[in-house]
Tab-separated table of C-alpha atoms and ligand atoms in Angstrom:
chain	number	residue	atom	x	y	z
A	1	MET	CA	141.029	131.385	94.435
A	2	ILE	CA	140.316	128.086	96.169
A	3	ARG	CA	142.470	126.611	98.883
A	4	LEU	CA	141.899	123.384	100.789
A	5	GLU	CA	143.775	122.678	104.015
A	6	ASN	CA	143.732	119.191	105.511
A	7	VAL	CA	140.174	118.583	104.377
A	8	SER	CA	138.631	115.295	105.447
A	9	LYS	CA	135.091	114.147	105.017
A	10	TYR	CA	133.357	111.237	106.675
A	11	TYR	CA	129.874	109.868	106.143
A	12	LYS	CA	129.394	108.298	109.567
A	13	SER	CA	132.493	106.089	109.781
A	14	LEU	CA	133.073	105.958	106.036
A	15	CYS	CA	136.051	108.074	105.078
A	16	VAL	CA	135.340	109.697	101.709
A	17	LEU	CA	138.019	112.396	101.633
A	18	LYS	CA	141.280	112.241	103.552
A	19	ASP	CA	143.751	115.059	104.166
A	20	ILE	CA	143.151	116.991	100.992
A	21	ASN	CA	145.612	119.842	100.526
A	22	THR	CA	145.575	121.737	97.272
A	23	SER	CA	144.876	125.073	95.715
A	24	MET	CA	143.389	126.364	92.508
A	25	ALA	CA	144.566	129.637	91.083
A	26	LYS	CA	142.270	132.374	89.832
A	27	GLY	CA	141.473	131.913	86.164
A	28	SER	CA	142.901	128.424	86.087
A	29	ILE	CA	141.206	125.249	85.001
A	30	VAL	CA	141.561	122.212	87.168
A	31	ALA	CA	140.518	118.782	86.003
A	32	LEU	CA	139.637	116.353	88.744
A	33	ILE	CA	139.970	112.749	87.678
A	34	GLY	CA	139.827	109.391	89.360
A	35	PRO	CA	137.860	106.156	89.521
A	36	SER	CA	134.182	106.156	90.347
A	37	GLY	CA	133.452	106.401	94.065
A	38	CYS	CA	136.799	108.019	94.920
A	39	GLY	CA	135.142	111.182	96.274
A	40	LYS	CA	135.169	113.604	93.332
A	41	SER	CA	131.554	114.679	93.671
A	42	THR	CA	131.910	114.961	97.422
A	43	LEU	CA	134.918	117.232	96.998
A	44	LEU	CA	132.959	119.577	94.721
A	45	LYS	CA	130.027	119.614	97.128
A	46	CYS	CA	132.375	120.547	99.960
A	47	ILE	CA	133.834	123.417	97.955
A	48	ASN	CA	130.500	125.166	97.547
A	49	GLY	CA	129.154	124.190	100.933
A	50	LEU	CA	126.510	121.759	99.696
A	51	THR	CA	127.857	119.336	102.249
A	52	PRO	CA	129.902	120.171	105.369
A	53	VAL	CA	133.467	118.950	105.781
A	54	THR	CA	134.359	116.882	108.836
A	55	GLU	CA	137.812	118.368	109.311
A	56	GLY	CA	139.959	121.022	107.712
A	57	LYS	CA	139.425	124.379	106.099
A	58	ILE	CA	138.309	125.521	102.661
A	59	PHE	CA	138.887	129.065	101.431
A	60	VAL	CA	137.118	130.565	98.441
A	61	ASP	CA	138.465	133.949	97.416
A	62	ASN	CA	140.124	134.209	100.853
A	63	VAL	CA	136.877	133.616	102.721
A	64	GLU	CA	136.861	130.561	104.901
A	65	ILE	CA	133.654	128.796	103.927
A	66	THR	CA	134.072	126.092	106.532
A	67	SER	CA	133.742	128.680	109.288
A	68	ARG	CA	130.379	128.789	111.056
A	69	LYS	CA	130.120	132.518	110.494
A	70	THR	CA	130.120	132.281	106.723
A	71	ASP	CA	126.815	132.700	104.904
A	72	LEU	CA	126.723	129.500	102.871
A	73	ASN	CA	123.915	130.636	100.598
A	74	LYS	CA	126.152	133.473	99.483
A	75	ILE	CA	129.077	131.125	98.838
A	76	ARG	CA	126.848	128.919	96.737
A	77	THR	CA	126.012	131.853	94.533
A	78	GLU	CA	129.730	132.508	94.038
A	79	VAL	CA	130.613	128.926	93.210
A	80	GLY	CA	128.325	127.527	90.529
A	81	ILE	CA	127.877	123.802	90.103
A	82	VAL	CA	126.646	121.845	87.093
A	83	PHE	CA	125.602	118.246	87.660
A	84	GLN	CA	125.825	115.085	85.604
A	85	GLN	CA	122.019	114.816	85.443
A	86	PHE	CA	121.480	118.541	84.603
A	87	ASN	CA	118.815	118.850	87.334
A	88	LEU	CA	116.827	121.490	85.505
A	89	PHE	CA	113.549	122.383	87.207
A	90	PRO	CA	111.007	120.435	85.148
A	91	HIS	CA	108.017	122.647	85.960
A	92	LEU	CA	109.669	125.796	84.623
A	93	THR	CA	110.553	126.890	81.113
A	94	VAL	CA	114.158	127.420	80.070
A	95	ARG	CA	113.700	131.153	80.603
A	96	GLU	CA	112.247	130.673	84.084
A	97	ASN	CA	114.934	128.148	85.009
A	98	ILE	CA	117.603	130.729	84.254
A	99	ASN	CA	115.748	133.774	85.616
A	100	LEU	CA	114.715	132.325	88.943
A	101	ALA	CA	117.901	132.454	91.016
A	102	PRO	CA	119.063	135.920	89.873
A	103	LEU	CA	115.576	137.271	90.612
A	104	LYS	CA	114.899	135.581	93.930
A	105	VAL	CA	118.350	135.046	95.388
A	106	LYS	CA	120.290	138.008	94.026
A	107	LYS	CA	117.192	140.236	93.816
A	108	MET	CA	118.375	141.571	90.492
A	109	ASN	CA	116.200	143.892	88.459
A	110	LYS	CA	113.780	142.006	86.204
A	111	ASN	CA	114.862	143.739	83.010
A	112	ASP	CA	118.513	143.080	83.644
A	113	VAL	CA	117.741	139.443	84.362
A	114	GLU	CA	115.807	139.038	81.111
A	115	ILE	CA	118.602	140.592	79.086
A	116	GLN	CA	121.220	138.490	80.804
A	117	THR	CA	119.207	135.308	80.211
A	118	MET	CA	118.946	136.012	76.515
A	119	TYR	CA	122.639	136.800	76.353
A	120	LEU	CA	123.545	133.551	78.106
A	121	LEU	CA	121.245	131.456	75.940
A	122	GLU	CA	122.746	133.042	72.866
A	123	LYS	CA	126.151	132.127	74.202
A	124	VAL	CA	125.279	128.452	74.664
A	125	GLY	CA	123.484	128.524	71.315
A	126	LEU	CA	119.955	127.909	72.571
A	127	LEU	CA	118.155	131.208	72.312
A	128	ASP	CA	115.454	129.541	70.209
A	129	LYS	CA	114.604	127.198	73.100
A	130	ILE	CA	113.890	129.993	75.560
A	131	ASP	CA	110.215	129.163	76.028
A	132	LYS	CA	110.571	125.392	75.885
A	133	TYR	CA	110.237	123.123	78.907
A	134	PRO	CA	113.144	120.884	79.969
A	135	ASP	CA	111.379	117.749	78.723
A	136	GLN	CA	111.404	119.236	75.231
A	137	LEU	CA	115.213	119.419	75.129
A	138	SER	CA	117.834	116.846	74.233
A	139	GLY	CA	120.353	115.898	76.911
A	140	GLY	CA	123.058	118.093	75.438
A	141	GLN	CA	120.703	121.045	75.216
A	142	ALA	CA	119.503	120.501	78.778
A	143	GLN	CA	123.089	120.478	80.025
A	144	ARG	CA	123.877	123.694	78.176
A	145	VAL	CA	120.813	125.306	79.745
A	146	ALA	CA	122.058	124.100	83.136
A	147	ILE	CA	125.383	125.779	82.407
A	148	ALA	CA	123.613	129.011	81.464
A	149	ARG	CA	121.516	128.773	84.624
A	150	SER	CA	124.643	128.536	86.735
A	151	LEU	CA	126.369	131.369	84.879
A	152	ALA	CA	123.361	133.595	85.481
A	153	MET	CA	124.441	133.923	89.101
A	154	GLN	CA	127.721	135.412	87.860
A	155	PRO	CA	129.818	132.989	89.897
A	156	LYS	CA	133.524	133.457	90.512
A	157	VAL	CA	134.110	129.746	90.050
A	158	MET	CA	132.293	127.151	87.968
A	159	MET	CA	132.389	123.499	88.869
A	160	PHE	CA	131.276	120.730	86.544
A	161	ASP	CA	130.549	117.255	87.881
A	162	GLU	CA	130.890	114.803	84.999
A	163	PRO	CA	128.905	117.143	82.761
A	164	THR	CA	128.946	114.782	79.801
A	165	SER	CA	128.673	111.368	81.413
A	166	ALA	CA	124.962	111.114	80.690
A	167	LEU	CA	125.344	112.153	77.054
A	168	ASP	CA	126.075	110.403	73.775
A	169	PRO	CA	129.270	111.356	71.891
A	170	GLN	CA	127.740	114.032	69.677
A	171	MET	CA	126.008	115.815	72.539
A	172	THR	CA	129.169	115.424	74.583
A	173	GLN	CA	131.005	117.465	72.004
A	174	GLU	CA	128.556	120.370	72.071
A	175	VAL	CA	128.768	120.563	75.855
A	176	LEU	CA	132.559	120.331	75.865
A	177	ASP	CA	132.689	123.126	73.298
A	178	THR	CA	130.561	125.299	75.561
A	179	ILE	CA	132.854	124.650	78.517
A	180	LYS	CA	135.895	125.329	76.345
A	181	SER	CA	134.525	128.687	75.280
A	182	LEU	CA	134.078	129.619	78.950
A	183	SER	CA	137.651	128.674	79.678
A	184	LYS	CA	138.814	131.159	77.076
A	185	GLU	CA	137.039	133.932	78.985
A	186	GLY	CA	139.187	133.395	82.041
A	187	MET	CA	136.580	131.738	84.258
A	188	THR	CA	138.048	129.711	87.117
A	189	MET	CA	136.813	126.169	86.659
A	190	VAL	CA	136.938	122.782	88.288
A	191	VAL	CA	135.901	119.966	85.985
A	192	VAL	CA	135.323	116.363	86.980
A	193	THR	CA	135.586	114.367	83.799
A	194	HIS	CA	136.433	111.046	82.246
A	195	GLU	CA	137.175	112.743	78.928
A	196	MET	CA	140.967	112.498	79.063
A	197	GLY	CA	141.542	114.250	75.769
A	198	PHE	CA	139.433	117.144	76.940
A	199	ALA	CA	141.163	117.336	80.315
A	200	LYS	CA	144.549	117.337	78.620
A	201	GLU	CA	143.491	120.059	76.232
A	202	ILE	CA	141.912	122.601	78.570
A	203	ALA	CA	143.290	121.933	82.040
A	204	ASP	CA	146.141	123.881	83.587
A	205	LYS	CA	146.338	121.355	86.349
A	206	ILE	CA	145.180	117.820	86.857
A	207	ILE	CA	144.357	116.388	90.241
A	208	PHE	CA	144.155	112.629	90.486
A	209	LEU	CA	142.026	111.341	93.318
A	210	SER	CA	141.960	107.772	94.541
A	211	ARG	CA	140.074	106.474	97.578
A	212	GLY	CA	139.608	109.962	98.940
A	213	ARG	CA	143.241	111.019	98.669
A	214	ILE	CA	145.086	113.147	96.159
A	215	ILE	CA	147.697	110.779	94.893
A	216	GLU	CA	149.012	113.004	92.160
A	217	GLU	CA	148.656	116.525	90.847
A	218	GLY	CA	150.424	118.499	88.196
A	219	SER	CA	150.334	119.730	84.637
A	220	PRO	CA	148.493	117.579	82.082
A	221	THR	CA	151.659	116.851	80.123
A	222	ARG	CA	153.415	115.524	83.163
A	223	ILE	CA	150.477	113.429	84.442
A	224	PHE	CA	149.742	111.880	81.062
A	225	ASN	CA	153.261	111.391	79.826
A	226	THR	CA	155.146	110.488	82.955
A	227	PRO	CA	152.672	109.539	85.643
A	228	GLY	CA	154.622	109.253	88.869
A	229	ASN	CA	152.282	106.691	90.278
A	230	GLU	CA	151.246	103.203	89.320
A	231	ILE	CA	147.539	103.750	90.098
A	232	THR	CA	147.357	106.874	87.950
A	233	GLU	CA	149.009	105.117	85.078
A	234	LYS	CA	146.659	102.167	85.292
A	235	PHE	CA	143.610	104.397	85.484
A	236	ILE	CA	144.574	106.523	82.495
A	237	LYS	CA	145.364	103.436	80.450
A	238	SER	CA	142.091	101.750	81.348
A	239	ILE	CA	140.089	104.822	80.350
A	240	LEU	CA	141.906	105.240	77.054
A	241	LYS	CA	141.498	101.535	76.388
A	242	SER	CA	137.755	101.495	77.003
A	243	LYS	CA	137.408	104.541	74.741
A	244	ASN	CA	139.261	102.729	71.983
A	245	GLU	CA	137.101	99.668	72.405
A	246	ILE	CA	133.988	101.781	71.977
A	247	LEU	CA	135.439	103.347	68.849
A	248	HIS	CA	136.397	99.915	67.592
A	249	THR	CA	132.972	98.368	68.020
A	250	GLN	CA	131.380	101.440	66.468
A	251	ASN	CA	133.632	101.069	63.444
A	252	GLU	CA	132.873	97.399	63.112
A	253	VAL	CA	129.144	97.968	63.301
A	254	GLY	CA	129.364	100.994	61.006
B	1	MET	CA	50.673	104.263	101.898
B	2	TYR	CA	53.338	107.023	101.906
B	3	GLU	CA	52.727	109.620	99.248
B	4	ILE	CA	55.736	111.346	97.832
B	5	ASP	CA	55.230	115.069	97.765
B	6	PHE	CA	58.003	117.414	96.780
B	7	ASN	CA	55.948	120.495	97.537
B	8	VAL	CA	57.278	120.378	101.086
B	9	ILE	CA	60.683	121.111	99.685
B	10	ALA	CA	59.418	124.174	97.881
B	11	ASP	CA	57.994	125.430	101.166
B	12	THR	CA	61.351	125.224	102.927
B	13	LEU	CA	63.340	126.524	99.963
B	14	PRO	CA	64.516	129.746	101.663
B	15	THR	CA	65.954	127.876	104.676
B	16	LEU	CA	67.393	125.265	102.354
B	17	ILE	CA	69.241	127.932	100.377
B	18	LYS	CA	70.499	129.446	103.623
B	19	GLY	CA	71.780	125.996	104.600
B	20	ILE	CA	73.579	125.580	101.291
B	21	GLU	CA	75.166	128.987	101.760
B	22	ILE	CA	76.434	128.089	105.217
B	23	THR	CA	77.814	124.744	104.079
B	24	LEU	CA	79.520	126.453	101.140
B	25	PHE	CA	80.943	129.156	103.369
B	26	ILE	CA	82.285	126.711	105.945
B	27	SER	CA	83.726	124.431	103.248
B	28	LEU	CA	85.432	127.225	101.330
B	29	ILE	CA	87.068	128.874	104.322
B	30	SER	CA	88.063	125.534	105.835
B	31	SER	CA	89.491	124.338	102.505
B	32	LEU	CA	91.723	127.365	102.261
B	33	ALA	CA	92.828	127.180	105.873
B	34	ALA	CA	93.359	123.412	105.705
B	35	PHE	CA	95.458	123.802	102.563
B	36	LEU	CA	97.653	126.426	104.235
B	37	ILE	CA	97.996	124.271	107.339
B	38	GLY	CA	98.873	121.272	105.169
B	39	ILE	CA	101.586	123.204	103.298
B	40	THR	CA	103.067	124.565	106.519
B	41	VAL	CA	103.129	121.171	108.183
B	42	VAL	CA	104.695	119.450	105.193
B	43	PHE	CA	107.363	122.154	105.086
B	44	LEU	CA	108.111	121.559	108.765
B	45	ARG	CA	108.201	117.817	108.303
B	46	THR	CA	110.344	117.664	105.188
B	47	MET	CA	112.634	120.697	105.241
B	48	CYS	CA	113.216	121.536	108.904
B	49	THR	CA	115.235	120.321	111.866
B	50	THR	CA	114.189	117.488	114.167
B	51	PRO	CA	112.108	119.435	116.733
B	52	PHE	CA	109.936	120.916	113.978
B	53	ARG	CA	109.592	117.549	112.275
B	54	ALA	CA	108.557	115.974	115.557
B	55	ALA	CA	105.985	118.685	116.211
B	56	GLY	CA	104.526	118.204	112.733
B	57	THR	CA	104.353	114.446	113.160
B	58	ALA	CA	102.716	114.747	116.583
B	59	TYR	CA	100.032	117.044	115.174
B	60	VAL	CA	99.226	114.725	112.294
B	61	GLU	CA	99.071	111.627	114.495
B	62	ILE	CA	96.863	113.214	117.150
B	63	ILE	CA	94.406	114.525	114.593
B	64	ARG	CA	94.268	111.378	112.487
B	65	ASN	CA	93.674	109.144	115.467
B	66	THR	CA	90.760	110.944	117.091
B	67	PRO	CA	87.169	111.377	115.863
B	68	LEU	CA	86.376	114.637	114.133
B	69	LEU	CA	83.315	114.993	116.317
B	70	ILE	CA	85.467	115.112	119.441
B	71	GLN	CA	87.647	117.754	117.837
B	72	ILE	CA	84.585	119.829	116.956
B	73	TYR	CA	83.236	119.579	120.487
B	74	PHE	CA	86.661	120.257	121.911
B	75	VAL	CA	86.860	123.570	120.084
B	76	TYR	CA	83.217	124.395	120.820
B	77	LYS	CA	83.061	123.451	124.483
B	78	ALA	CA	86.638	123.526	125.754
B	79	LEU	CA	87.939	126.764	124.251
B	80	PRO	CA	85.368	128.987	126.011
B	81	GLY	CA	86.661	127.545	129.280
B	82	LEU	CA	90.047	128.937	128.304
B	83	GLY	CA	88.514	132.320	127.666
B	84	ALA	CA	87.934	132.168	123.905
B	85	PHE	CA	84.300	132.709	122.998
B	86	LEU	CA	83.671	131.996	119.351
B	87	SER	CA	80.563	131.534	117.260
B	88	PRO	CA	79.572	127.926	116.445
B	89	ILE	CA	80.391	128.503	112.779
B	90	THR	CA	83.888	129.717	113.644
B	91	CYS	CA	84.393	126.721	115.909
B	92	GLY	CA	83.275	124.418	113.103
B	93	ILE	CA	85.667	126.062	110.654
B	94	ILE	CA	88.571	125.808	113.090
B	95	ALA	CA	87.969	122.127	113.815
B	96	LEU	CA	87.443	121.194	110.153
B	97	SER	CA	90.568	123.100	109.085
B	98	ILE	CA	92.760	121.475	111.694
B	99	TYR	CA	91.347	118.043	110.901
B	100	THR	CA	91.595	118.264	107.120
B	101	GLY	CA	94.964	120.046	107.334
B	102	ALA	CA	96.503	116.920	108.841
B	103	TYR	CA	95.246	114.748	105.988
B	104	ILE	CA	96.265	117.267	103.341
B	105	SER	CA	99.765	117.450	104.805
B	106	GLU	CA	100.037	113.679	104.462
B	107	VAL	CA	98.955	113.823	100.836
B	108	LEU	CA	101.405	116.637	100.108
B	109	ARG	CA	104.171	114.774	101.910
B	110	SER	CA	103.877	111.821	99.565
B	111	GLY	CA	104.187	114.321	96.719
B	112	VAL	CA	107.266	115.976	98.220
B	113	ASN	CA	108.873	112.576	98.740
B	114	SER	CA	108.421	111.808	95.070
B	115	VAL	CA	110.540	114.816	94.035
B	116	ASN	CA	114.051	113.785	93.126
B	117	ILE	CA	116.670	114.491	95.788
B	118	GLU	CA	118.858	116.119	93.139
B	119	GLN	CA	116.318	118.909	92.772
B	120	TYR	CA	117.145	119.966	96.342
B	121	GLU	CA	120.847	119.981	95.509
B	122	ALA	CA	120.312	122.017	92.377
B	123	ALA	CA	118.233	124.544	94.310
B	124	LYS	CA	120.730	124.736	97.140
B	125	GLY	CA	123.592	125.020	94.662
B	126	LEU	CA	121.991	128.129	93.173
B	127	GLY	CA	121.798	129.766	96.597
B	128	PHE	CA	118.096	129.336	97.390
B	129	ASN	CA	117.359	129.066	101.098
B	130	ARG	CA	115.125	126.335	102.454
B	131	LEU	CA	111.881	128.272	102.243
B	132	GLN	CA	112.601	129.465	98.702
B	133	SER	CA	113.590	125.974	97.601
B	134	PHE	CA	110.377	124.627	98.996
B	135	ILE	CA	108.017	127.253	97.634
B	136	LEU	CA	109.608	127.791	94.229
B	137	ILE	CA	110.995	124.388	93.351
B	138	ILE	CA	109.898	121.439	95.486
B	139	PHE	CA	106.263	122.257	96.187
B	140	PRO	CA	105.205	123.041	92.603
B	141	GLN	CA	106.565	119.664	91.524
B	142	ALA	CA	105.098	117.828	94.495
B	143	ILE	CA	101.561	119.084	94.075
B	144	ARG	CA	101.404	118.012	90.438
B	145	VAL	CA	101.499	114.350	91.342
B	146	VAL	CA	98.918	114.493	94.120
B	147	ILE	CA	96.007	116.371	92.544
B	148	PRO	CA	93.552	113.405	92.659
B	149	PRO	CA	94.096	112.499	96.349
B	150	LEU	CA	94.085	116.189	97.183
B	151	GLY	CA	90.684	116.513	95.491
B	152	SER	CA	89.408	113.643	97.636
B	153	GLN	CA	90.433	115.507	100.762
B	154	PHE	CA	88.386	118.557	99.770
B	155	ILE	CA	85.443	116.282	98.972
B	156	ASN	CA	85.786	114.694	102.403
B	157	LEU	CA	85.836	118.125	103.925
B	158	VAL	CA	82.481	119.048	102.365
B	159	LYS	CA	80.938	115.812	103.600
B	160	ASN	CA	82.498	116.132	107.063
B	161	SER	CA	81.204	119.667	107.373
B	162	SER	CA	77.773	118.138	108.046
B	163	LEU	CA	79.044	117.312	111.537
B	164	VAL	CA	78.947	120.975	112.537
B	165	SER	CA	75.176	120.568	112.829
B	166	PHE	CA	75.977	118.899	116.161
B	167	ILE	CA	77.051	122.255	117.569
B	168	SER	CA	73.854	123.972	116.388
B	169	VAL	CA	75.081	125.388	113.091
B	170	SER	CA	72.192	125.548	110.593
B	171	ASP	CA	74.140	124.071	107.714
B	172	LEU	CA	72.708	122.070	104.832
B	173	PHE	CA	72.555	118.846	106.799
B	174	TYR	CA	70.807	120.548	109.723
B	175	VAL	CA	68.138	122.081	107.475
B	176	ILE	CA	67.483	118.797	105.731
B	177	TYR	CA	67.355	116.859	108.959
B	178	LYS	CA	65.055	119.371	110.586
B	179	GLY	CA	62.748	119.485	107.575
B	180	ALA	CA	62.572	115.712	107.478
B	181	VAL	CA	61.785	115.328	111.164
B	182	ASP	CA	59.366	118.228	111.478
B	183	ASP	CA	57.209	117.183	108.514
B	184	PHE	CA	57.892	113.443	108.608
B	185	ARG	CA	59.147	113.809	105.046
B	186	PHE	CA	62.291	111.688	105.299
B	187	PHE	CA	62.321	110.449	101.707
B	188	GLU	CA	61.971	113.834	100.056
B	189	PHE	CA	64.391	115.691	102.279
B	190	PHE	CA	67.121	113.089	102.343
B	191	LEU	CA	66.883	112.590	98.591
B	192	VAL	CA	67.330	116.326	98.122
B	193	GLY	CA	70.257	116.127	100.554
B	194	VAL	CA	71.932	113.421	98.493
B	195	VAL	CA	71.495	115.415	95.292
B	196	LEU	CA	72.764	118.668	96.803
B	197	TYR	CA	75.819	117.161	98.493
B	198	MET	CA	76.636	115.260	95.309
B	199	THR	CA	76.428	118.464	93.323
B	200	LEU	CA	78.903	120.188	95.634
B	201	THR	CA	81.354	117.285	95.692
B	202	GLY	CA	80.867	116.706	91.970
B	203	ILE	CA	82.059	120.234	91.250
B	204	ILE	CA	85.238	119.545	93.225
B	205	ALA	CA	85.810	116.242	91.430
B	206	LEU	CA	85.385	117.970	88.083
B	207	ALA	CA	87.757	120.791	89.016
B	208	SER	CA	90.314	118.291	90.235
B	209	ASN	CA	90.137	116.417	86.914
B	210	LEU	CA	90.575	119.611	84.927
B	211	ILE	CA	93.528	120.760	87.016
B	212	GLU	CA	95.159	117.367	86.712
B	213	LYS	CA	94.938	117.499	82.909
B	214	TYR	CA	96.225	121.044	82.885
B	215	VAL	CA	99.374	120.353	84.883
B	216	GLU	CA	100.144	116.963	83.424
B	217	PHE	CA	102.178	118.275	80.514
B	218	HIS	CA	105.298	119.610	82.135
B	219	GLY	CA	105.800	117.854	85.425
B	220	LYS	CA	108.219	115.213	84.291
B	221	GLU	CA	111.883	115.030	85.111
B	222	VAL	CA	114.247	115.096	82.127
B	223	ARG	CA	116.385	112.029	81.893
B	224	THR	CA	118.556	110.716	79.157
C	1	ADP	N1	125.207	111.178	101.169
C	1	ADP	C1	126.066	110.145	101.305
C	1	ADP	N2	125.969	109.313	102.365
C	1	ADP	C2	126.822	108.282	102.518
C	1	ADP	N3	127.814	107.975	101.659
C	1	ADP	C3	127.969	108.757	100.575
C	1	ADP	C4	127.094	109.882	100.341
C	1	ADP	N4	127.491	110.471	99.191
C	1	ADP	C5	128.526	109.759	98.734
C	1	ADP	N5	128.831	108.738	99.550
C	1	ADP	C6	129.922	107.780	99.397
C	1	ADP	O1	131.131	108.494	99.265
C	1	ADP	C7	131.991	107.889	98.341
C	1	ADP	C8	132.420	108.908	97.289
C	1	ADP	O2	131.303	109.284	96.525
C	1	ADP	P1	131.388	110.379	95.378
C	1	ADP	O3	131.966	111.613	95.931
C	1	ADP	O4	130.041	110.472	94.771
C	1	ADP	O5	132.410	109.700	94.368
C	1	ADP	P2	132.666	110.027	92.838
C	1	ADP	O6	131.970	111.277	92.479
C	1	ADP	O7	134.158	110.129	92.731
C	1	ADP	O8	132.176	108.849	92.062
C	1	ADP	C9	131.259	106.706	97.760
C	1	ADP	O9	131.721	105.545	98.414
C	1	ADP	C10	129.823	106.977	98.113
C	1	ADP	O10	129.129	105.767	98.314
C	2	MG	MG1	130.427	111.594	91.102
């Protein structure tokens, strides 16, 4: 479904991604993990053409998106992206947020769009919020609307960039549940996350990125149980440790 | 001793009304045109490639740094030399639109700059092209935060429209001035002028306040 060949990305002289070679199978779920600033967001943005690569090739569904000839707006409709900060359009209602791209970009029929929007909101459990504005939603609700908005374009791939990092634990759970339910439907997904338990549970493959390079990739069991690399091991431990500390302090306070 | 006598106003009422009509007409058309120019220029300057940005910037700087009166005369006297013969009113409208358009584009630009960069990414990520992103997503958010300064620009336009009297348009200012000079009734005519111009600009100020209240509810970005 997605294939990256020798992808490098520079911002001026700063090397953000270096020689990335990997592939993601159709219907599979890939979790992208790694320390902050290692290039995870940049990698996602390269995959749906939000930012150009400096070197290398990226194929989505056998179309080379890094070629000049490719219509990037079309690629972006095929690869949906959900951001950490939701980025809902604040001047539009939930309904309008979800309707807009199918109507204006895909030129879908208005009735079909309305029906699809209701279906998607039902799916993320927010049909009752259809006429609310984004500032009337909680963070978890806003993120689920953002997911519905992306799904409305009927993408072949969904990418999530730290979808729960801006949320408290309870809201995190509702968003993770939504993503999990999508995974059961066979959607190809790339998820950037610091939720190790979640990654382990849903991912078919884990890619560990450090300083712009893939330093390890493989099945969750292998990466978590027998990390072949010191950096990976350290990172996983540090994340699990900080999680435990949070739980600890919460228990003490509670 | 000067005796105040408002009867002179009553005598010139028909011309006065004609003057109000012309000022209203010029202001309305110029407002619309200036707004469209402002939107176009801000699109060029914020969403387009370097040559378009440069062209937009050059336009704004030239217009902002020359007197409106020169621009009015330029359109009125210089265009016919190039083969375009237009009525004085049309010339006035063209000059006022171009002049106010530059200021409006600056106001709108500050609004566009206040929109979060992530909104562009979200729009792009959904497949909107640049024009769609601008019209559907960026502009509606930008304009919400600049309603008061935008209102001021339309008020300025109404006041500046008095300068078209220099190219023999019988607008409100011209009628007042002529009445005052012909009858030596400066006090009466200029007082009426103040009241009438304030009424026109007051309506704009009021509308701007109402619009600002109306849009204030749902312009905020959601953050956790
Ligand atoms: N638009 C940009 N211009 C310059 N540098 C950038 C830009 N976007 C990201 N970077 C840099 O690229 C590196 C990787 O960023 P990012 O992909 O956001 O990392 P991550 O998502 O893993 O935290 C960081 O050092 C960041 O400062
Ligand atoms: Mg990131």
